[in-house]
Amino acid sequence: MTLSSQQRAAYARDGFLALRGLIAPDEIALIRETFMAQASEGPVPGLSDMRSGSPTGNDPLARYPRMMHPHKHDDKPVGPLARRYMLDARLEPILAELFGEAPYACQSMFYFKPPGARGQDLHQDNFYLRVKPGTCLAAWIAVDDADEGNGGMMCVPGTNSLGIACPEPSDPALFFTSDHVEPPPGHEPRMMNLKAGDVLFFNGSVIHGSTPNTSADRFRRSLIFHYVPASTVEISHWYEAISFAGDKMDIAINMDGGPCGTAQPAPTGPH
């Protein structure tokens, strides 16, 4: 797929771009069914992320925490599936066009976000990935329709040119993550209103997040990948780069203190 001039201009202006219906309905159904089957007996040790927030017994995220780096779990059904879509041939040319160079994959995640789940406060991805030079890029695949009612994705247009900010504490009653980045004056979050099969691309400086899922019965599942440009020299030690040919790429570990310096601990795990 080649992006149109209008799509390239929109990405350059806003820092994000939604491509509608990129993943077919039968593929979305397979992704949904495979991850739900994997979670059918509860959180999976070594795969499910129980670090974030303070889930209690009645917290929906205690039952359905996000899954981190599923592509590394070849022994589980979600492993080969996540790796296949992380290196999907439909994504590579789009990422290459947005980066202006070859992309490498470095992370996979799956969010279940069941009814009643807290949101993810506004943040910037490259605070966690610490890609140098440049920034990372996310491909966010909607596995369910995602809107304001079930905790849809929000992006703040025009924040793609910002530096990475040191986050403030978030409100744990509303968000399962602990970091909040305040948009600059005059910049407001925009609800993306995605349909299942849509893919949202956004760069690592874009301020983004999601609202709580206030619906009675709607999950807001998503399969998410992060990528870095081939010119990347350093990255956080939580991530390993892979070419679209499946080869591991050696990239040095970023050891600096990030935008917070010593005022705030470094991220304690992958984002």
mmCIF file of C-alpha atoms in Angstrom:
data_model
loop_
_atom_site.group_PDB
_atom_site.id
_atom_site.type_symbol
_atom_site.label_atom_id
_atom_site.label_comp_id
_atom_site.label_asym_id
_atom_site.label_seq_id
_atom_site.Cartn_x
_atom_site.Cartn_y
_atom_site.Cartn_z
ATOM 1 C CA MET A 1 0.000 0.000 0.000
ATOM 2 C CA THR A 2 1.204 3.494 -0.876
ATOM 3 C CA LEU A 3 -0.024 6.482 1.093
ATOM 4 C CA SER A 4 -1.679 9.351 -0.736
ATOM 5 C CA SER A 5 -0.277 12.867 -0.592
ATOM 6 C CA GLN A 6 -3.212 13.823 1.651
ATOM 7 C CA GLN A 7 -2.428 10.989 4.062
ATOM 8 C CA ARG A 8 1.252 11.901 4.204
ATOM 9 C CA ALA A 9 0.350 15.533 4.854
ATOM 10 C CA ALA A 10 -2.088 14.564 7.619
ATOM 11 C CA TYR A 11 0.549 12.448 9.345
ATOM 12 C CA ALA A 12 3.150 15.206 9.072
ATOM 13 C CA ARG A 13 0.674 17.711 10.525
ATOM 14 C CA ASP A 14 -0.979 15.646 13.265
ATOM 15 C CA GLY A 15 1.563 12.925 14.049
ATOM 16 C CA PHE A 16 -0.997 10.159 13.543
ATOM 17 C CA LEU A 17 -2.922 8.498 10.731
ATOM 18 C CA ALA A 18 -5.827 6.020 10.825
ATOM 19 C CA LEU A 19 -6.093 3.578 7.920
ATOM 20 C CA ARG A 20 -9.569 2.135 7.742
ATOM 21 C CA GLY A 21 -10.241 -1.575 7.294
ATOM 22 C CA LEU A 22 -6.607 -2.538 6.783
ATOM 23 C CA ILE A 23 -7.092 -5.865 8.577
ATOM 24 C CA ALA A 24 -9.950 -8.027 7.262
ATOM 25 C CA PRO A 25 -12.910 -9.064 9.482
ATOM 26 C CA ASP A 26 -11.995 -12.765 9.434
ATOM 27 C CA GLU A 27 -8.459 -11.918 10.558
ATOM 28 C CA ILE A 28 -9.769 -9.726 13.356
ATOM 29 C CA ALA A 29 -12.048 -12.560 14.479
ATOM 30 C CA LEU A 30 -9.077 -14.955 14.620
ATOM 31 C CA ILE A 31 -6.986 -12.473 16.629
ATOM 32 C CA ARG A 32 -9.860 -11.887 19.060
ATOM 33 C CA GLU A 33 -10.610 -15.589 19.503
ATOM 34 C CA THR A 34 -6.959 -16.591 19.954
ATOM 35 C CA PHE A 35 -6.233 -14.020 22.661
ATOM 36 C CA MET A 36 -9.526 -14.630 24.470
ATOM 37 C CA ALA A 37 -8.797 -18.364 24.512
ATOM 38 C CA GLN A 38 -5.321 -17.651 25.902
ATOM 39 C CA ALA A 39 -6.897 -15.614 28.719
ATOM 40 C CA SER A 40 -9.769 -18.025 29.373
ATOM 41 C CA GLU A 41 -8.295 -19.278 32.654
ATOM 42 C CA GLY A 42 -7.067 -15.920 33.882
ATOM 43 C CA PRO A 43 -3.718 -14.086 33.763
ATOM 44 C CA VAL A 44 -0.834 -16.043 32.234
ATOM 45 C CA PRO A 45 2.438 -15.951 34.218
ATOM 46 C CA GLY A 46 5.251 -14.375 32.226
ATOM 47 C CA LEU A 47 2.861 -13.013 29.613
ATOM 48 C CA SER A 48 0.177 -11.033 31.449
ATOM 49 C CA ASP A 49 1.300 -7.719 32.938
ATOM 50 C CA MET A 50 0.373 -7.426 36.608
ATOM 51 C CA ARG A 51 2.738 -4.522 37.367
ATOM 52 C CA SER A 52 0.582 -1.578 36.364
ATOM 53 C CA GLY A 53 -1.654 0.205 38.830
ATOM 54 C CA SER A 54 -3.031 -1.468 41.952
ATOM 55 C CA PRO A 55 -5.663 -3.949 40.785
ATOM 56 C CA THR A 56 -8.018 -5.244 43.456
ATOM 57 C CA GLY A 57 -10.234 -8.281 43.410
ATOM 58 C CA ASN A 58 -13.082 -6.405 41.724
ATOM 59 C CA ASP A 59 -10.867 -4.605 39.191
ATOM 60 C CA PRO A 60 -11.634 -5.945 35.683
ATOM 61 C CA LEU A 61 -7.943 -5.541 34.843
ATOM 62 C CA ALA A 62 -7.066 -8.059 37.551
ATOM 63 C CA ARG A 63 -8.907 -10.627 35.438
ATOM 64 C CA TYR A 64 -7.843 -9.271 32.046
ATOM 65 C CA PRO A 65 -4.444 -7.549 32.324
ATOM 66 C CA ARG A 66 -2.709 -6.609 29.104
ATOM 67 C CA MET A 67 -0.304 -9.128 27.552
ATOM 68 C CA MET A 68 3.246 -7.917 26.946
ATOM 69 C CA HIS A 69 5.559 -9.122 24.164
ATOM 70 C CA PRO A 70 3.310 -12.033 23.122
ATOM 71 C CA HIS A 71 5.448 -12.444 19.988
ATOM 72 C CA LYS A 72 8.204 -13.874 22.223
ATOM 73 C CA HIS A 73 6.008 -16.751 23.442
ATOM 74 C CA ASP A 74 6.366 -19.342 20.693
ATOM 75 C CA ASP A 75 5.043 -22.010 23.060
ATOM 76 C CA LYS A 76 1.610 -20.387 23.251
ATOM 77 C CA PRO A 77 -1.022 -19.919 20.510
ATOM 78 C CA VAL A 78 -0.776 -16.127 20.753
ATOM 79 C CA GLY A 79 2.989 -16.178 20.072
ATOM 80 C CA PRO A 80 3.159 -17.063 16.362
ATOM 81 C CA LEU A 81 0.003 -15.036 15.711
ATOM 82 C CA ALA A 82 1.418 -11.885 17.301
ATOM 83 C CA ARG A 83 4.737 -12.301 15.503
ATOM 84 C CA ARG A 84 2.976 -12.823 12.176
ATOM 85 C CA TYR A 85 1.024 -9.590 12.443
ATOM 86 C CA MET A 86 3.946 -7.659 13.918
ATOM 87 C CA LEU A 87 5.889 -8.473 10.727
ATOM 88 C CA ASP A 88 2.872 -8.293 8.401
ATOM 89 C CA ALA A 89 3.751 -7.302 4.838
ATOM 90 C CA ARG A 90 0.908 -4.768 4.769
ATOM 91 C CA LEU A 91 2.459 -2.777 7.603
ATOM 92 C CA GLU A 92 6.058 -2.666 6.369
ATOM 93 C CA PRO A 93 5.655 -0.254 3.397
ATOM 94 C CA ILE A 94 3.446 2.079 5.430
ATOM 95 C CA LEU A 95 5.953 2.206 8.271
ATOM 96 C CA ALA A 96 8.823 2.689 5.822
ATOM 97 C CA GLU A 97 7.012 5.613 4.230
ATOM 98 C CA LEU A 98 6.244 7.234 7.591
ATOM 99 C CA PHE A 99 9.789 6.718 8.891
ATOM 100 C CA GLY A 100 11.439 7.540 5.582
ATOM 101 C CA GLU A 101 13.561 4.408 5.995
ATOM 102 C CA ALA A 102 13.292 0.711 6.805
ATOM 103 C CA PRO A 103 11.385 -0.172 10.003
ATOM 104 C CA TYR A 104 12.338 -2.673 12.682
ATOM 105 C CA ALA A 105 9.774 -4.199 15.049
ATOM 106 C CA CYS A 106 10.523 -4.072 18.768
ATOM 107 C CA GLN A 107 7.351 -4.752 20.770
ATOM 108 C CA SER A 108 3.937 -6.391 20.750
ATOM 109 C CA MET A 109 1.071 -5.957 23.222
ATOM 110 C CA PHE A 110 -2.553 -7.006 23.523
ATOM 111 C CA TYR A 111 -5.075 -5.000 25.536
ATOM 112 C CA PHE A 112 -8.395 -6.577 26.549
ATOM 113 C CA LYS A 113 -9.927 -3.520 28.267
ATOM 114 C CA PRO A 114 -13.118 -5.193 29.514
ATOM 115 C CA PRO A 115 -16.219 -3.269 30.644
ATOM 116 C CA GLY A 116 -15.449 -1.218 33.744
ATOM 117 C CA ALA A 117 -11.695 -1.105 33.108
ATOM 118 C CA ARG A 118 -9.754 2.040 33.869
ATOM 119 C CA GLY A 119 -8.148 4.010 31.056
ATOM 120 C CA GLN A 120 -4.524 4.750 30.206
ATOM 121 C CA ASP A 121 -3.583 8.346 30.963
ATOM 122 C CA LEU A 122 -2.069 10.677 28.377
ATOM 123 C CA HIS A 123 1.571 9.825 27.708
ATOM 124 C CA GLN A 124 4.314 9.701 25.051
ATOM 125 C CA ASP A 125 5.664 6.331 23.933
ATOM 126 C CA ASN A 126 9.259 7.376 23.437
ATOM 127 C CA PHE A 127 9.542 8.208 27.149
ATOM 128 C CA TYR A 128 9.559 4.420 27.603
ATOM 129 C CA LEU A 129 11.262 3.164 24.436
ATOM 130 C CA ARG A 130 13.973 5.882 24.531
ATOM 131 C CA VAL A 131 14.814 5.564 20.861
ATOM 132 C CA LYS A 132 17.784 7.646 19.671
ATOM 133 C CA PRO A 133 18.034 9.371 17.285
ATOM 134 C CA GLY A 134 14.488 10.107 16.195
ATOM 135 C CA THR A 135 11.544 8.301 17.738
ATOM 136 C CA CYS A 136 9.434 5.164 17.635
ATOM 137 C CA LEU A 137 6.162 4.546 15.804
ATOM 138 C CA ALA A 138 3.118 2.544 16.901
ATOM 139 C CA ALA A 139 0.674 0.500 14.845
ATOM 140 C CA TRP A 140 -2.515 0.171 16.928
ATOM 141 C CA ILE A 141 -4.921 -2.426 15.515
ATOM 142 C CA ALA A 142 -8.524 -2.119 16.704
ATOM 143 C CA VAL A 143 -9.843 -5.609 17.479
ATOM 144 C CA ASP A 144 -13.200 -4.150 18.551
ATOM 145 C CA ASP A 145 -14.880 -0.905 17.610
ATOM 146 C CA ALA A 146 -13.268 1.696 19.890
ATOM 147 C CA ASP A 147 -15.057 4.909 20.850
ATOM 148 C CA GLU A 148 -15.707 7.106 23.864
ATOM 149 C CA GLY A 149 -18.190 4.646 25.352
ATOM 150 C CA ASN A 150 -15.786 1.720 25.686
ATOM 151 C CA GLY A 151 -12.531 3.562 26.351
ATOM 152 C CA GLY A 152 -11.381 4.508 22.867
ATOM 153 C CA MET A 153 -8.029 5.917 21.848
ATOM 154 C CA MET A 154 -7.350 9.643 21.946
ATOM 155 C CA CYS A 155 -4.476 11.492 20.270
ATOM 156 C CA VAL A 156 -3.485 15.134 20.666
ATOM 157 C CA PRO A 157 -2.939 16.582 17.164
ATOM 158 C CA GLY A 158 0.266 18.477 16.526
ATOM 159 C CA THR A 159 2.211 17.098 19.486
ATOM 160 C CA ASN A 160 4.441 15.020 17.214
ATOM 161 C CA SER A 161 7.044 17.791 17.149
ATOM 162 C CA LEU A 162 7.271 18.111 20.933
ATOM 163 C CA GLY A 163 10.155 16.912 23.030
ATOM 164 C CA ILE A 164 9.598 14.087 25.489
ATOM 165 C CA ALA A 165 8.199 15.431 28.764
ATOM 166 C CA CYS A 166 8.777 14.213 32.310
ATOM 167 C CA PRO A 167 5.357 12.850 33.339
ATOM 168 C CA GLU A 168 3.296 13.886 36.340
ATOM 169 C CA PRO A 169 1.364 11.387 38.499
ATOM 170 C CA SER A 170 -1.944 10.183 37.069
ATOM 171 C CA ASP A 171 -5.224 9.598 38.912
ATOM 172 C CA PRO A 172 -5.300 5.895 39.916
ATOM 173 C CA ALA A 173 -9.081 5.981 40.211
ATOM 174 C CA LEU A 174 -9.351 6.618 36.466
ATOM 175 C CA PHE A 175 -6.147 5.187 34.994
ATOM 176 C CA PHE A 176 -4.211 1.954 35.455
ATOM 177 C CA THR A 177 -0.909 3.595 34.482
ATOM 178 C CA SER A 178 0.931 6.013 36.751
ATOM 179 C CA ASP A 179 2.123 8.684 34.275
ATOM 180 C CA HIS A 180 0.336 11.771 32.923
ATOM 181 C CA VAL A 181 1.599 14.217 30.297
ATOM 182 C CA GLU A 182 -0.346 17.464 30.098
ATOM 183 C CA PRO A 183 -0.938 18.710 26.523
ATOM 184 C CA PRO A 184 0.333 22.222 25.802
ATOM 185 C CA PRO A 185 -2.181 25.094 25.826
ATOM 186 C CA GLY A 186 -4.402 25.070 22.763
ATOM 187 C CA HIS A 187 -3.952 21.332 22.146
ATOM 188 C CA GLU A 188 -6.858 19.028 22.972
ATOM 189 C CA PRO A 189 -7.189 15.215 22.731
ATOM 190 C CA ARG A 190 -9.198 13.926 19.777
ATOM 191 C CA MET A 191 -11.201 10.696 20.071
ATOM 192 C CA MET A 192 -10.175 8.438 17.190
ATOM 193 C CA ASN A 193 -13.460 6.473 16.853
ATOM 194 C CA LEU A 194 -11.949 3.375 15.280
ATOM 195 C CA LYS A 195 -13.729 0.365 13.821
ATOM 196 C CA ALA A 196 -12.465 -3.194 14.195
ATOM 197 C CA GLY A 197 -9.793 -3.711 11.536
ATOM 198 C CA ASP A 198 -8.687 -0.078 11.450
ATOM 199 C CA VAL A 199 -5.003 0.583 12.164
ATOM 200 C CA LEU A 200 -3.868 3.785 13.844
ATOM 201 C CA PHE A 201 -0.249 4.817 13.249
ATOM 202 C CA PHE A 202 1.327 7.465 15.501
ATOM 203 C CA ASN A 203 4.822 8.582 16.375
ATOM 204 C CA GLY A 204 6.493 8.353 19.762
ATOM 205 C CA SER A 205 6.163 12.024 20.673
ATOM 206 C CA VAL A 206 2.393 12.189 20.143
ATOM 207 C CA ILE A 207 0.532 12.623 23.425
ATOM 208 C CA HIS A 208 -2.155 9.950 23.535
ATOM 209 C CA GLY A 209 -4.178 7.809 25.908
ATOM 210 C CA SER A 210 -7.596 6.314 26.490
ATOM 211 C CA THR A 211 -10.670 6.888 28.621
ATOM 212 C CA PRO A 212 -12.143 4.356 31.067
ATOM 213 C CA ASN A 213 -14.452 1.731 29.584
ATOM 214 C CA THR A 214 -17.814 2.861 30.934
ATOM 215 C CA SER A 215 -19.863 0.460 28.810
ATOM 216 C CA ALA A 216 -21.891 -2.359 30.333
ATOM 217 C CA ASP A 217 -20.833 -5.138 27.989
ATOM 218 C CA ARG A 218 -18.295 -3.965 25.377
ATOM 219 C CA PHE A 219 -14.645 -4.978 25.401
ATOM 220 C CA ARG A 220 -12.173 -2.655 23.697
ATOM 221 C CA ARG A 221 -9.496 -5.094 22.577
ATOM 222 C CA SER A 222 -6.468 -4.009 20.589
ATOM 223 C CA LEU A 223 -3.269 -5.522 19.206
ATOM 224 C CA ILE A 224 -0.420 -3.036 19.318
ATOM 225 C CA PHE A 225 3.083 -3.016 17.879
ATOM 226 C CA HIS A 226 5.988 -0.618 18.222
ATOM 227 C CA TYR A 227 8.657 -0.018 15.594
ATOM 228 C CA VAL A 228 11.901 1.904 15.298
ATOM 229 C CA PRO A 229 13.741 3.238 12.226
ATOM 230 C CA ALA A 230 16.724 1.290 10.913
ATOM 231 C CA SER A 231 18.983 4.228 11.788
ATOM 232 C CA THR A 232 18.267 3.766 15.512
ATOM 233 C CA VAL A 233 21.471 3.817 17.550
ATOM 234 C CA GLU A 234 20.063 3.336 21.069
ATOM 235 C CA ILE A 235 16.908 1.935 22.672
ATOM 236 C CA SER A 236 15.732 0.984 26.160
ATOM 237 C CA HIS A 237 16.927 -2.432 27.319
ATOM 238 C CA TRP A 238 13.327 -3.687 27.562
ATOM 239 C CA TYR A 239 13.095 -3.942 23.757
ATOM 240 C CA GLU A 240 14.763 -6.047 21.052
ATOM 241 C CA ALA A 241 14.623 -4.978 17.415
ATOM 242 C CA ILE A 242 13.659 -7.435 14.671
ATOM 243 C CA SER A 243 13.788 -6.813 10.923
ATOM 244 C CA PHE A 244 10.787 -7.663 8.755
ATOM 245 C CA ALA A 245 12.850 -10.616 7.526
ATOM 246 C CA GLY A 246 12.775 -11.900 11.108
ATOM 247 C CA ASP A 247 16.418 -11.201 11.941
ATOM 248 C CA LYS A 248 17.449 -9.829 15.326
ATOM 249 C CA MET A 249 19.129 -6.437 14.987
ATOM 250 C CA ASP A 250 21.816 -5.337 17.436
ATOM 251 C CA ILE A 251 21.075 -1.875 18.849
ATOM 252 C CA ALA A 252 22.912 -0.380 21.819
ATOM 253 C CA ILE A 253 21.088 0.193 25.107
ATOM 254 C CA ASN A 254 20.133 3.775 25.947
ATOM 255 C CA MET A 255 21.626 4.433 29.386
ATOM 256 C CA ASP A 256 20.720 8.107 29.904
ATOM 257 C CA GLY A 257 18.271 9.367 32.510
ATOM 258 C CA GLY A 258 15.618 10.536 30.077
ATOM 259 C CA PRO A 259 13.687 13.803 30.469
ATOM 260 C CA CYS A 260 13.286 13.329 34.235
ATOM 261 C CA GLY A 261 17.001 12.930 34.924
ATOM 262 C CA THR A 262 17.288 11.626 38.478
ATOM 263 C CA ALA A 263 13.993 13.192 39.600
ATOM 264 C CA GLN A 264 11.970 10.120 38.675
ATOM 265 C CA PRO A 265 12.875 6.424 38.375
ATOM 266 C CA ALA A 266 13.362 4.994 34.908
ATOM 267 C CA PRO A 267 10.523 2.817 33.564
ATOM 268 C CA THR A 268 10.452 -0.492 35.434
ATOM 269 C CA GLY A 269 9.343 -2.550 32.457
ATOM 270 C CA PRO A 270 8.231 -2.380 28.849
ATOM 271 C CA HIS A 271 5.433 0.044 28.041
#
